[in-house]
Structures are given as structure tokens and as C-alpha cells.
Coordinates of C-alpha atoms in Angstrom, one line a residue:
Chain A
X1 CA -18.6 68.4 1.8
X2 CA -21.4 70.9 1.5
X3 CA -21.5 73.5 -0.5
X4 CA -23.7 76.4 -0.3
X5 CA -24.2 79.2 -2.6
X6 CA -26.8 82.0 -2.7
X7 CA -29.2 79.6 -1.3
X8 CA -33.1 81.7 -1.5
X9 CA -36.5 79.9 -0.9
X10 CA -40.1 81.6 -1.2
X11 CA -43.2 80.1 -0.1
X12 CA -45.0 81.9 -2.3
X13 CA -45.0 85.4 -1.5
X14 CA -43.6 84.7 2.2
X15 CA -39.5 83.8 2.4
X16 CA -37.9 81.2 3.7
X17 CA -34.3 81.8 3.6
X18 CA -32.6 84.5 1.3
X19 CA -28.8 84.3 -0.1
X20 CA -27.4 81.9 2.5
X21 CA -23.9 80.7 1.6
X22 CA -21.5 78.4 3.7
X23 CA -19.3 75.6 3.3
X24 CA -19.2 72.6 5.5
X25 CA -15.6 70.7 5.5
X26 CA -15.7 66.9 6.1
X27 CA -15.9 65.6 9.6
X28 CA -17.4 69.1 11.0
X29 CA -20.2 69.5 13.3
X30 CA -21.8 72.5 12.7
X31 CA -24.7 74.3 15.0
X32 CA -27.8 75.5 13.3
X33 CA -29.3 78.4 15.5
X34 CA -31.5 80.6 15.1
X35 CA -35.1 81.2 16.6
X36 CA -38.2 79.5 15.8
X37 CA -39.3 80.0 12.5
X38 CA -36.1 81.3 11.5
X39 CA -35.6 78.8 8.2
X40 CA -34.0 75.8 9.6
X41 CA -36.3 73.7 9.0
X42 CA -36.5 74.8 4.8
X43 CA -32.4 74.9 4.5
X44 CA -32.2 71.4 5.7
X45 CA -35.1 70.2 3.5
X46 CA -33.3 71.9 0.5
X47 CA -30.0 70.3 1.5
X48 CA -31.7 66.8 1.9
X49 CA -33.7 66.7 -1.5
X50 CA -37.0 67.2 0.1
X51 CA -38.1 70.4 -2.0
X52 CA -36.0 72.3 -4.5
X53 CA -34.6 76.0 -3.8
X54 CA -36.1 79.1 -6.0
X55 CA -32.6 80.2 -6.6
X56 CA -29.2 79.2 -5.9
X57 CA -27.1 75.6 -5.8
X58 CA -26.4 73.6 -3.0
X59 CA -23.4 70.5 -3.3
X60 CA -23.2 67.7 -1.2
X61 CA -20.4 65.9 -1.6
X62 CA -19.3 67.2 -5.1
X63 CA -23.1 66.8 -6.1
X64 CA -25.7 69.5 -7.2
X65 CA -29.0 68.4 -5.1
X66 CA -31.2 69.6 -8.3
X67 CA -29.0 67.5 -11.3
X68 CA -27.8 64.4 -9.1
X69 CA -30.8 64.5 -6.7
X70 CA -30.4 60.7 -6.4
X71 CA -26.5 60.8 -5.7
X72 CA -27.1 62.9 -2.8
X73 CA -29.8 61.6 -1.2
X74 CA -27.5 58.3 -1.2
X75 CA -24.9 59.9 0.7
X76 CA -26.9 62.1 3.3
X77 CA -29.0 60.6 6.0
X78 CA -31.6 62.1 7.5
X79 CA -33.6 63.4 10.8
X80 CA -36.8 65.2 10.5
X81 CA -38.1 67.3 13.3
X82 CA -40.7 64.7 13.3
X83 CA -39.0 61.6 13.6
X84 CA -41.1 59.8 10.3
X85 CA -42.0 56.4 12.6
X86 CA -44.6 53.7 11.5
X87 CA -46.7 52.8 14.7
X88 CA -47.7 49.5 13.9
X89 CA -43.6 48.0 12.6
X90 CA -41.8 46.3 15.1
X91 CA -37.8 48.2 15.3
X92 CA -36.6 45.8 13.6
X93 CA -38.6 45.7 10.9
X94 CA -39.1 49.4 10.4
X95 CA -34.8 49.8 10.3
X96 CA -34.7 46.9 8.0
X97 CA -37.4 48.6 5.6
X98 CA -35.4 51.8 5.8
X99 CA -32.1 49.8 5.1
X100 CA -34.1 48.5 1.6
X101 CA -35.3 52.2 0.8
X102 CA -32.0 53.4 1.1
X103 CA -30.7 50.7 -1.3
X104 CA -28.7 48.5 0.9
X105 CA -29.0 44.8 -0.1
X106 CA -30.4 41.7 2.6
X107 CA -26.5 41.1 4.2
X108 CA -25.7 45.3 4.2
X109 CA -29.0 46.0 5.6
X110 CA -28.5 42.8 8.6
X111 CA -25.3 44.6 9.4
X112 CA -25.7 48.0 9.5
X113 CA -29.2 46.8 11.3
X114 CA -27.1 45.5 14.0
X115 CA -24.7 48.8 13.9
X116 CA -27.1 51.2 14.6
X117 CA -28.8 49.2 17.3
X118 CA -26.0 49.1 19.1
X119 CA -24.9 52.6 18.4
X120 CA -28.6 54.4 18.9
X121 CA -28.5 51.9 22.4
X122 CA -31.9 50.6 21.1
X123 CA -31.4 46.2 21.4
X124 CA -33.4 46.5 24.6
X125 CA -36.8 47.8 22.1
X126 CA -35.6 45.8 19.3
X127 CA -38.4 43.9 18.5
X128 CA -41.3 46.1 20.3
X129 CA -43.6 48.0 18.5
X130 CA -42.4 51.5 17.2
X131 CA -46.1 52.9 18.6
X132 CA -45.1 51.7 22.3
X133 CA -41.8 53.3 22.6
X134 CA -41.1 56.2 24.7
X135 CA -40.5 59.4 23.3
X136 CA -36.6 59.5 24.3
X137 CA -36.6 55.6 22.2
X138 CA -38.3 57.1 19.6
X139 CA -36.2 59.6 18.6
X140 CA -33.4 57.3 19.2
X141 CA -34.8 55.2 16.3
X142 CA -35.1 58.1 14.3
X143 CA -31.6 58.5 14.7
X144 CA -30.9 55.2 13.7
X145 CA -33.2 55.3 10.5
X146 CA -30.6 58.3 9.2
X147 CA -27.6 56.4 10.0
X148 CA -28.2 52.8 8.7
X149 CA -26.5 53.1 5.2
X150 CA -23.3 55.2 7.0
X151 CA -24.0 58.3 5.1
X152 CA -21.4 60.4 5.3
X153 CA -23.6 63.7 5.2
X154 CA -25.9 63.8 8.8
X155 CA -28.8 65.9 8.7
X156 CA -30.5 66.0 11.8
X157 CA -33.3 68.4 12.5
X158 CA -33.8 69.4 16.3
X159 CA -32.3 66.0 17.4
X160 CA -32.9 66.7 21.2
X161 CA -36.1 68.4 21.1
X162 CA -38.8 67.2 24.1
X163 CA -36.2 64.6 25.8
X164 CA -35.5 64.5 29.5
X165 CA -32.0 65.7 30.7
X166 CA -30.7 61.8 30.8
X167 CA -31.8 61.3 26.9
X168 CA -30.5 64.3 26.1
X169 CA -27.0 64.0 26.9
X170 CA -27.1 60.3 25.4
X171 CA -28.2 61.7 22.2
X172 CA -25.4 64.3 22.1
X173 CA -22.7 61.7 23.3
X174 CA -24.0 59.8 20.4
X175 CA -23.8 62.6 18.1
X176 CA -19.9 63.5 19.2
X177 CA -18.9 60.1 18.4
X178 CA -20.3 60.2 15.0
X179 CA -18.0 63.0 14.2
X180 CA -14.9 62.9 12.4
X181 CA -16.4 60.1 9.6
X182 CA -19.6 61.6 9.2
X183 CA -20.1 65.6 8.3
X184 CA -22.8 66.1 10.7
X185 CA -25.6 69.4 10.6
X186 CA -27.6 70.2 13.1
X187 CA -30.1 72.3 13.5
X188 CA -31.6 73.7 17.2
X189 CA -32.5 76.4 19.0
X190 CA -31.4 75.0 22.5
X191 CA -28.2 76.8 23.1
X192 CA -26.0 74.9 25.8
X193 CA -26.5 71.7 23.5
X194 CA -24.4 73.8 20.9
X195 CA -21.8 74.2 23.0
X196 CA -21.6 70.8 23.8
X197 CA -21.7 68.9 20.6
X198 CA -20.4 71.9 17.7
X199 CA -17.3 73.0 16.6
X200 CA -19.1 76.0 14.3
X201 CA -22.1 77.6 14.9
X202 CA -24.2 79.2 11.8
X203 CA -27.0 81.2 12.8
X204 CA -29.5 82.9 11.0
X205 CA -32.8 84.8 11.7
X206 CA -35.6 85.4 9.2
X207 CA -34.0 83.6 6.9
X208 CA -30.8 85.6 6.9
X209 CA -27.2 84.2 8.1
X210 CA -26.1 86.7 10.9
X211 CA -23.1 84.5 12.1
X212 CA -20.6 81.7 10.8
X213 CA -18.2 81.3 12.9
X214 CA -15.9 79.1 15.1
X215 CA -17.8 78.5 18.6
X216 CA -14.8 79.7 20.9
X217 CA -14.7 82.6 18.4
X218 CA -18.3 83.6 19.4
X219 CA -18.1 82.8 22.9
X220 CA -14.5 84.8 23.6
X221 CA -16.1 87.7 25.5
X222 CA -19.5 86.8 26.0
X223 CA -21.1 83.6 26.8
X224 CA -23.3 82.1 23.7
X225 CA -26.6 83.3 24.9
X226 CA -25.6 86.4 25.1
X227 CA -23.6 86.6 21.6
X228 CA -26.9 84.5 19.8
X229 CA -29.3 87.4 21.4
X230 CA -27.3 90.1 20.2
X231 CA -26.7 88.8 16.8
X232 CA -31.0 88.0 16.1
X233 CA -31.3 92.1 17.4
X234 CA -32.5 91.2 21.0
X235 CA -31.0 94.2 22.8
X236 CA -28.9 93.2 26.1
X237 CA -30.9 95.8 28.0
X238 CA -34.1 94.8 27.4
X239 CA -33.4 91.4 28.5
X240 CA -32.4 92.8 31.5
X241 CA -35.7 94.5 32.8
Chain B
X1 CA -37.3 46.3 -7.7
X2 CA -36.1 46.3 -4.5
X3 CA -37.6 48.9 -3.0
X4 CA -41.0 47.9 -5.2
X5 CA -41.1 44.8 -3.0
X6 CA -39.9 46.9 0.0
X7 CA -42.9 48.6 0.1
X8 CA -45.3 45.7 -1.2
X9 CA -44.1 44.0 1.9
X10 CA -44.7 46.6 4.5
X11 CA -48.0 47.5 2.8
X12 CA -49.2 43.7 2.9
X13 CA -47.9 43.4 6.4
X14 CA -50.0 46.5 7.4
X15 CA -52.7 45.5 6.3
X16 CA -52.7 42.4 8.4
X17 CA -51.5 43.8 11.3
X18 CA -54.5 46.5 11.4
X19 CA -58.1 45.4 11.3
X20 CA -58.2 47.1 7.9
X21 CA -58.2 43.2 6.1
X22 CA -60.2 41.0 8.0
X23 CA -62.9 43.4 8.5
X24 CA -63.3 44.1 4.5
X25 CA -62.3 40.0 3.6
X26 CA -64.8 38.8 6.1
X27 CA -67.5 41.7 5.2
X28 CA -67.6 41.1 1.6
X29 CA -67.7 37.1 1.9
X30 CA -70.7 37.7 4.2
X31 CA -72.3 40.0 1.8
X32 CA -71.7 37.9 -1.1
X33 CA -72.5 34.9 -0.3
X34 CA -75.7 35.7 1.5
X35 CA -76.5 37.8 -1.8
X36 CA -75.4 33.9 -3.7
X37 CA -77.5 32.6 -1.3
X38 CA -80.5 34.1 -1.5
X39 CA -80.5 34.5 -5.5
X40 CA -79.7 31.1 -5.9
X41 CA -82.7 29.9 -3.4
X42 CA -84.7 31.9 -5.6
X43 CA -83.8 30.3 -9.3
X44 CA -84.5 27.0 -7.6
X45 CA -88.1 28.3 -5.9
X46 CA -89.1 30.1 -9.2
X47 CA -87.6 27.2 -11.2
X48 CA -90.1 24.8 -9.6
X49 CA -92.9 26.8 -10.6
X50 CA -92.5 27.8 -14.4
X51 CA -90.0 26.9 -16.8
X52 CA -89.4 30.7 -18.0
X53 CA -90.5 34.2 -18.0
X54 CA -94.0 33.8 -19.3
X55 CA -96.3 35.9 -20.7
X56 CA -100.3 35.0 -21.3
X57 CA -99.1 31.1 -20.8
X58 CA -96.2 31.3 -23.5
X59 CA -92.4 31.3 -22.6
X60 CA -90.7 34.0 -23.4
X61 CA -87.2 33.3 -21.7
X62 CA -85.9 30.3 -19.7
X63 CA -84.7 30.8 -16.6
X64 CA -81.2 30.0 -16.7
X65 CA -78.4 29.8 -14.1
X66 CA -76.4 32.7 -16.1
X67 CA -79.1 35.3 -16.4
X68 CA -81.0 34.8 -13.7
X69 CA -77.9 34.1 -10.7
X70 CA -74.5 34.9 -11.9
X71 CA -75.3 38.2 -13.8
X72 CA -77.2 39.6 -11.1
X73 CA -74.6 38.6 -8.5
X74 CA -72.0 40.1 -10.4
X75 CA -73.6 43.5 -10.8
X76 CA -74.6 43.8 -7.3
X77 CA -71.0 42.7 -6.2
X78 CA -69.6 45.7 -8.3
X79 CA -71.5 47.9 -6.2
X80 CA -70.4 46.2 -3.4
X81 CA -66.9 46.8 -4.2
X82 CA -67.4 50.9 -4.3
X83 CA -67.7 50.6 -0.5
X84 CA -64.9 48.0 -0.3
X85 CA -62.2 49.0 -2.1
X86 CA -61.7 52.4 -0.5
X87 CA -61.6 50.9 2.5
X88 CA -58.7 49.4 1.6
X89 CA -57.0 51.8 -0.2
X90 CA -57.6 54.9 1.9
X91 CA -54.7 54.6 3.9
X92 CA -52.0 53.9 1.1
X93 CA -50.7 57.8 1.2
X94 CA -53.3 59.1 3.7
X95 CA -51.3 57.7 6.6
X96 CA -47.5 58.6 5.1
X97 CA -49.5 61.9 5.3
X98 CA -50.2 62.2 9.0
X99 CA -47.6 60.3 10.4
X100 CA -44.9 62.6 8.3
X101 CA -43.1 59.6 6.6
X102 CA -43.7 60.9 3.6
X103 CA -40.5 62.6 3.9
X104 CA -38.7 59.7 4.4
X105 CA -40.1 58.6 1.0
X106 CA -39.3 61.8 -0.7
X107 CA -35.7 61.8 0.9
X108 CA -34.9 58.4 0.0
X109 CA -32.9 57.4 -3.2
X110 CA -35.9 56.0 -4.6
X111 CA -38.6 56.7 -7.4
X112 CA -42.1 57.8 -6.4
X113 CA -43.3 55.5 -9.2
X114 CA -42.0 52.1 -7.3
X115 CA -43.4 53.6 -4.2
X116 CA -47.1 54.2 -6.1
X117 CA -46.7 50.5 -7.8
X118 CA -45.8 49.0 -4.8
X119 CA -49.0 50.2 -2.6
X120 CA -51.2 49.8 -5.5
X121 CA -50.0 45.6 -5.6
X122 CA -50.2 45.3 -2.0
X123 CA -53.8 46.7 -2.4
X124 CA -54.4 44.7 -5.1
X125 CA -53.6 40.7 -3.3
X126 CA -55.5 42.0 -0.3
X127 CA -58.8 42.2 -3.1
X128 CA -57.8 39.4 -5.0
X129 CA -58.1 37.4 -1.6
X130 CA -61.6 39.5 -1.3
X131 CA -62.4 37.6 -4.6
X132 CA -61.8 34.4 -3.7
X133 CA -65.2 33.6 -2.4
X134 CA -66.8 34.6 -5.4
X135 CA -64.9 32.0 -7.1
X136 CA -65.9 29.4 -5.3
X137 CA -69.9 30.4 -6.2
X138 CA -68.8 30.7 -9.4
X139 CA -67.4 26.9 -9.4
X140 CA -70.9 25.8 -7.6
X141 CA -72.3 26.8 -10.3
X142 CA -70.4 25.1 -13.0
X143 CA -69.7 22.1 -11.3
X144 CA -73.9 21.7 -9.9
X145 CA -75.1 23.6 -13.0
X146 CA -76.8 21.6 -15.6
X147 CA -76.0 23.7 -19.1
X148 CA -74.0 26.9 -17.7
X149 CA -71.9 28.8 -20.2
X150 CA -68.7 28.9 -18.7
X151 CA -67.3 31.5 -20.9
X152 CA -70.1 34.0 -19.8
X153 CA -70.1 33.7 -16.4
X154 CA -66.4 33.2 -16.4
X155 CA -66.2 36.6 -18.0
X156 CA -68.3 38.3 -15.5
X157 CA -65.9 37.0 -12.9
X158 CA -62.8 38.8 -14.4
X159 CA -65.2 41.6 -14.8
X160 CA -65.0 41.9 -11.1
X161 CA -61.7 42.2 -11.0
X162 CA -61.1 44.5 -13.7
X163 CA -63.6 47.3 -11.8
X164 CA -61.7 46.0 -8.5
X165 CA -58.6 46.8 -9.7
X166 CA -59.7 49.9 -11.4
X167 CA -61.2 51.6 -8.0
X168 CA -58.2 50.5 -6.3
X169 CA -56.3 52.9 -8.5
X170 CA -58.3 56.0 -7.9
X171 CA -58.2 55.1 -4.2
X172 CA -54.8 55.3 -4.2
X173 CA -55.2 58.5 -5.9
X174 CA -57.5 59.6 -3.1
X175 CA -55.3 58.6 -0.4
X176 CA -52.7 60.9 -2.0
X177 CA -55.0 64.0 -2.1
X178 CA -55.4 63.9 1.6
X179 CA -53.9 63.4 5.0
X180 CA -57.3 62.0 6.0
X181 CA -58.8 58.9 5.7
X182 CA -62.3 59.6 5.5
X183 CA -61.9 62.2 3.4
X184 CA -60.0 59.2 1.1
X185 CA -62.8 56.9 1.4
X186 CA -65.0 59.3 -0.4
X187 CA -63.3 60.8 -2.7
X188 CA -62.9 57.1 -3.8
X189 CA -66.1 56.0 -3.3
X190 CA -68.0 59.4 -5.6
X191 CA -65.4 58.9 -8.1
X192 CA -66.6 55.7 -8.4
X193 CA -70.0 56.2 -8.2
X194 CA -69.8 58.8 -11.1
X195 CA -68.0 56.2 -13.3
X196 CA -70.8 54.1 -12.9
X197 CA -73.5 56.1 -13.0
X198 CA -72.1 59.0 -15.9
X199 CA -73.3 56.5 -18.7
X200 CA -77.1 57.0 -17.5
X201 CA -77.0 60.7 -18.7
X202 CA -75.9 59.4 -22.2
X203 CA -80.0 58.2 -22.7
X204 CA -80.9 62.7 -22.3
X205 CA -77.9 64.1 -24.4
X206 CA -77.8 63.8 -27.9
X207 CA -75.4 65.3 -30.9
X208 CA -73.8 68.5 -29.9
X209 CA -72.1 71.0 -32.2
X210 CA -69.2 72.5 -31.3
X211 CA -67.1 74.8 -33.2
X212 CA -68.9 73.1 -36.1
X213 CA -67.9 70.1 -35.2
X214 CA -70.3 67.6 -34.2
X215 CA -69.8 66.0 -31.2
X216 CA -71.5 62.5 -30.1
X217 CA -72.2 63.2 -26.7
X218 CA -74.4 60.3 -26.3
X219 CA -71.7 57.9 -27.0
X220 CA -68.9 60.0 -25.5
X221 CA -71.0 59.6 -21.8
X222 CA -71.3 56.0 -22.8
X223 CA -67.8 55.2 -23.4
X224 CA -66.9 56.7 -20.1
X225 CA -69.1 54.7 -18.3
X226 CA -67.5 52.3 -16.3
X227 CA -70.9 50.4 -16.2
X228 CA -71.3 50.1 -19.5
X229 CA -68.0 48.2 -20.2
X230 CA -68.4 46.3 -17.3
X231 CA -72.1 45.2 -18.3
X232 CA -70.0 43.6 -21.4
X233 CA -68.0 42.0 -19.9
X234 CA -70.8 40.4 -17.6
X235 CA -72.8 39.5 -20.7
X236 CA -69.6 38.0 -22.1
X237 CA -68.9 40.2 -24.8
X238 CA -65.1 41.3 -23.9
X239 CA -63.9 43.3 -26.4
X240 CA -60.5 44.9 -26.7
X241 CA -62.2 48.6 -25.8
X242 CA -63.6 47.8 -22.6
X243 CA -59.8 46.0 -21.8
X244 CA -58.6 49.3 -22.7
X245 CA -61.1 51.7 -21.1
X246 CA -59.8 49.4 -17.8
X247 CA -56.4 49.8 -18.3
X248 CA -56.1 53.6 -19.3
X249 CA -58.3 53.9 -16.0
X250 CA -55.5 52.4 -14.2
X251 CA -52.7 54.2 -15.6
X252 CA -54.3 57.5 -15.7
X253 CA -54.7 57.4 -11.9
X254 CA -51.5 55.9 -10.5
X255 CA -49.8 58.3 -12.9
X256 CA -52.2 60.9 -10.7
X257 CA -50.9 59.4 -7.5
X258 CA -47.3 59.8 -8.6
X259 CA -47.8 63.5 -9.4
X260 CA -50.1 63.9 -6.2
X261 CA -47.4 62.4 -3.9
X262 CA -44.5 64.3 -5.2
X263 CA -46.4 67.7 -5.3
X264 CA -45.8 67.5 -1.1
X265 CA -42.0 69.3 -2.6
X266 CA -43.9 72.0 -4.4
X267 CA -44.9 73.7 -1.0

């Protein structure tokens, strides 16, 4: 479902990511670690159509996201790290502009208006001002603003960043039962949430990949921490002291 | 289309549910129609007195309701609109800026261009509702008038609209440049200013050569002038140039906004 070759973004002088390459199988949920900084944040926003790569081609879903930008970003829906709200739209109104953005017509948008609200757990909010809502609501309708056209790409950039323990684990329940029809990517650098929600785990670090694997491949002899510390060069003894 | 109207909608709500349109519709009724007020109070005082612009007891020029209300109402409104019109333009891109929606925008399946042409319309209802008023001074006049041209003053009317419209499309550009408002505003409002005021300097330059060509900077300054095509208009002389000078305005800078708002990819 996505396809990565060679992927290598500069900012100038100053690198993003360099020659990343992995392949995402339909229906997976795959882990995105590494630390802050790291180049989560710029392989996602290449994989999403937000800024092109300086070398390299990335495929979603059979499509090059340079050539048939517009075919991707139809299939592939999307979570920033900032969940991009409008204060002053009702829920209701801000999911139904999304649904028109994302080229769903007046009956598609109603429906999948009324999906979301029920998946993301939002009908309580529904017609309350985006700017009121808590921060655990908010990024719930962020959620639902990637998943109102049923993409079958997910992109979701730190999806469980600054919620409570309760929110939390509702947003990762969410996320497990969106696998299986949706080929979901996530990117974070909490580690038990990983275990949790993933199947695969891709980390990198300074923009290099340092580990694709299988999670209970990784976490065999050591526990995840402890693999994820090793692989970004943070000695186990040093940790220690 | 769809997603045109999509945003023309939000935008139009927006600007309904913030202060941003009843503080610039109410302020620039006020402002007009005390300016109406006050020059039309005068042409009836002054009209009472003498017949016409006189000099050592001879007429020179009759005071009439065209020169001596509408014309100077309309110049003084297109002033006017140099503070009002970036006001409500500045947030168009400004606020996609700092609230990080843009990259919604950018990630949707859509084209910047129906995102830039469906701000710039929502802009552009909220200052034809600004208009209004003036319309209504502008039927006083007709209607109460004893010999107005209606063609003239008619003209000066879409006059307004065309330097309306035409700062709403650098403020657009503005809003693009920036994540902040204020910094929008002014952007928009100097812009402005110096296509009003470029055509003054055209008076102190004359022919320059360059690369042995000659070069009419005089009438180059004068051509860019926004003032100067407006003040045509105004006096009722429309002419297919001053149309176009209006238009290529508008184009030049949403075309500007488009670029401006896709360059957030080129970080």
C-alpha cells in the first residue's frame, strides 16, 4: 500500500531524512519511533503530499505522490501533530467542510459525518464550538477530520500526544479497530502505546532507519525500551548510572 | 466548484461569526454618511449664497451636485477603503497560518487556486455589503437632485468598487505573506497607499534614456497610478485602460496569493 524508496529530504543544508525505504502491506499498523527531531514529522508530510522529497519516490496505493499528487491525497487521510482545528466552527460544521474539501458530495459527506461521530465518540460535542472543546475532544476531532472520506491510507502524526491516561487508551482502542480496512501509520515517540496498537515498528534516528521489524521480533529478549535505546546508540550502561 | 463554495461559505460564515464585519460595515456607513452629510449641508449652505465659484463678481463654475458632492465623496471614500479593506482581508491566509490549517488545505485533493478564489469572493460580498450605503446617497441624489448626470456619478460609484475590489486582492496577498494579522493589515494598507500616491512623482520625472531607448517615465508613473485611473472613472470618463489596469491588478495578485500559499511546501 506504501511504497518507499530511497526517500532523502534536505532543509537546505540541514537533513531531514536520508535513503529511507520500507513497504507498508494493506491493513498494517506500523509504529513510527524514533526521538524528537528524528524526521517523523518530514516522512509523513512527504508521504501525505504536504512538501515534495529532494530525491527518491514514494507510492501510495499504486500512486507516485509527485505525478498523481491528487490521487493520493484522495486516498490517504490525515493527522497533523497539530490537529489543524478552526476555533470559531461548530463540529459539525468544521467535519462537514472537511467532507466538501475532500470531495465527498452533500449525502457522502451527511453519512460519513455521522460515521465518524460515532466512531471518534464525539455526538456529545457535536454542535459546540471547536474553540471550547477539551484537548482530549479535540484531538478526537482531528481524528475524525482524517477519517471522514474512509481513506484507506491513515496518517496520523503523534495521535496521543498531551491526553490523560483515559483519552489515551480510547484513542488507541479507536486506532486498533480501524485496522485491517485502513493501512494505518503512526508516528510517536511514546513507547508502551507502540506496543499496544502496532504490529511493526520502524524506527529511525537522525533521519536514518535503524530498525523495521516485526514488534515481537524486537521485543524477544529485551523489552522495547530497551531494544529502541540501543538501536538510537543510547548505551544500556549509561542509562543505568 | 465545490470546494470554491466550500470555502466561500466558511469564509462568509467567519466573518459573521467574528466581529471582523460588523465592526468594518457599521464603521464605514458611519464614516460615509457623516462625510454625505456634512458635504451635502455644505452645497445647500454655499448654494444659498452664490450661484457658482466666483471671481471679481463673475461666475466661473456652478456649483453642481456632481462636482461639488459626489466627486468629493467618492475620493474621500477611496481613501477610506485603504483602512477598510485590509481589515477585512487580513485574516484570509493569516489565520490558516497560525492555527496550522494550512496543511489541511495543502493535503487536501483540492487546487490552491479555488481555495485563493473562494476567500477572495467571500471578501468581496462582505464589501459589496460595505457599499451599500453609498448607494443609497447616490440615489438621494438622483432621485432629490435637480439636473444630476447620472452617468457621472454613476461611474464614480463603480469606481468604488473597482479600487475595493482591487485592495481586496493584495490583501489577500498580504494575508498570505504572513502568519500575522497586523503585519497583513499593513502590508495591505502601504501597498495601497503607494498605488495611490506613485502617480504624484510622475509631475518631477521626465523622459529617461535607457540603453538608448527612451523611456516615458512620466507616463509610466502615471499609468501605474491607481489614482489616476480611478480619478477617470470619478469624472466619468471610463475607458477600456483603466478597466484593464483594474483587472490585471486583480489577477496579478491572487495569482501572488496562489504562489504565496503554496510556497509553505517549499520549506
Amino acid at each position: 500500500m506504501i511504497e518507499v524508496e530511497h526517500l532523502t529530504k534536505y532543509y537546505g543544508e540541514i537533513r531531514g531524512v536520508e535513503d529511507l525505504s520500507f513497504k507498508i502491506g494493506k491493513g498494517e499498523i506500523v509504529g513510527f519511533l524514533g526521538p524528537n527531531g528524528s524526521g517523523k514529522t518530514t516522512t509523513m508530510r512527504i508521504l501525505v503530499c504536504y512538501m515534495p522529497a529532494t530525491r527518491g519516490q514514494v507510492k501510495i496505493a499504486g500512486f507516485d505522490v509527485e505525478k498523481d499528487s491528487m490521487a493520493v491525497r484522495k486516498k490517504i487521510g490525515y493527522l497533523p501533530e497539530h490537529p489543524p482545528l478552526y476555533n470559531d466552527m461548530t463540529v459539525r460544521s468544521y467535519l462537514g467542510f472537511v467532507g466538501r474539501l475532500r470531495g465527498l458530495g452533500k449525502r457522502e459527506t451527511g453519512q460519513g459525518l455521522e460515521r465518524v461521530v460515532e466512531v471518534c465518540a464525539l455526538s456529545e460535542v457535536v454542535d459546540r464550538l471547536i474553540g471550547q472543546l477539551s484537548k482530549g475532544f479535540r484531538q478526537r476531532v482531528g481524528l475524525a477530520q482524517a477519517l471522514i472520506h474512509n481513506p484507506e491510507v491513515l496518517v496520523l502524526d503523534e495521535p496521543t500526544i498531551g491526553l490523560d491516561p483515559k483519552q489515551n487508551a480510547d484513542i488507541r482502542s479507536l486506532i486498533k479497530g480501524l485496522a485491517g480496512e485502513h493501512t494505518i501509520i503512526l508516528s510517536t515517540h511514546i513507547l508502551p502505546e507502540v506496543t499496544l496498537t502496532c504490529q511493526r515498528v520502524i524506527i529511525i534516528h537522525q533521519g536514518r532507519m535503524v530498525a523495521d521489524s516485526r514488534l515481537e521480533d524486537l521485543t524477544r529478549e529485551q523489552d522495547l525500551e530497551q531494544a529502541f535505546l540501543k538501536l538510537i546508540g543510547f548505551e544500556q550502561e549509561e542509562k543505568r548510572t | 466548484m465545490r470546494v470554491m463554495s466550500a470555502i466561500f461559505w466558511k469564509e462568509f460564515k467567519g466573518y459573521f461569526l467574528s466581529p471582523v464585519a460588523y465592526v468594518v460595515l457599521t464603521g464605514f456607513t458611519a464614516i460615509s454618511g457623516w462625510l454625505f452629510y456634512q458635504l451635502l449641508n455644505y452645497f445647500i449652505r454655499i448654494t444659498s449664497i452664490m450661484q457658482g465659484y466666483m471671481v471679481k463678481g463673475q461666475i466661473m463654475r456652478e456649483w453642481t451636485l456632481v462636482d461639488d458632492v459626489m466627486t468629493p465623496l467618492y475620493r474621500n471614500l477611496s481613501l477610506l477603503l485603504i483602512i477598510m479593506v485590509p481589515a477585512v482581508t487580513m485574516r484570509l491566509f493569516s489565520e490558516e497560518k497560525k492555527l496550522k490549517t494550512e496543511e489541511l488545505l495543502l493535503t487536501c485533493p483540492i487546487r490552491m487556486s479555488s481555495v485563493v478564489i473562494g476567500k477572495y469572493l467571500a471578501s468581496l460580498v462582505v464589501l459589496f455589503l460595505m457599499l451599500i450605503p453609498v448607494g443609497v446617497y447616490l440615489a438621494i441624489i438622483l432621485i432629490y437632485g435637480t439636473e444630476p448626470d447620472p452617468g457621472t456619478i454613476t461611474a464614480g460609484y463603480l469606481g468604488l468598487f473597482l479600487v475595493s475590489f482591487s485592495l481586496a486582492a493584495i490583501g489577500i496577498f498580504a494575508s498570505s505573506l504572513t502568519e500575522n494579522q497586523i503585519i497583513a493589515f499593513f502590508v495591505c494598507a502601504v501597498t495601497g497607499l503607494f498605488f495611490f500616491s506613485v502617480g504624484l512623482a510622475s509631475r518631477s520625472v521626465g523622459t529617461v534614456k535607457f540603453f538608448g531607448h527612451s523611456l516615458d517615465f512620466s507616463e509610466l508613473l502615471r499609468q501605474l497610478s491607481l489614482m489616476e485611473h480611478y480619478n477617470h472613472i470619478v469624472a466619468g470618463r471610463i475607458q477600456t485602460t483603466d478597466l484593464a489596469y483594474f483587472l490585471l491588478i486583480i489577477v496579478f495578485f491572487l495569482f501572488g496569493s496562489r504562489v504565496s500559499a503554496e510556497s509553505a511546501r517549499w520549506s
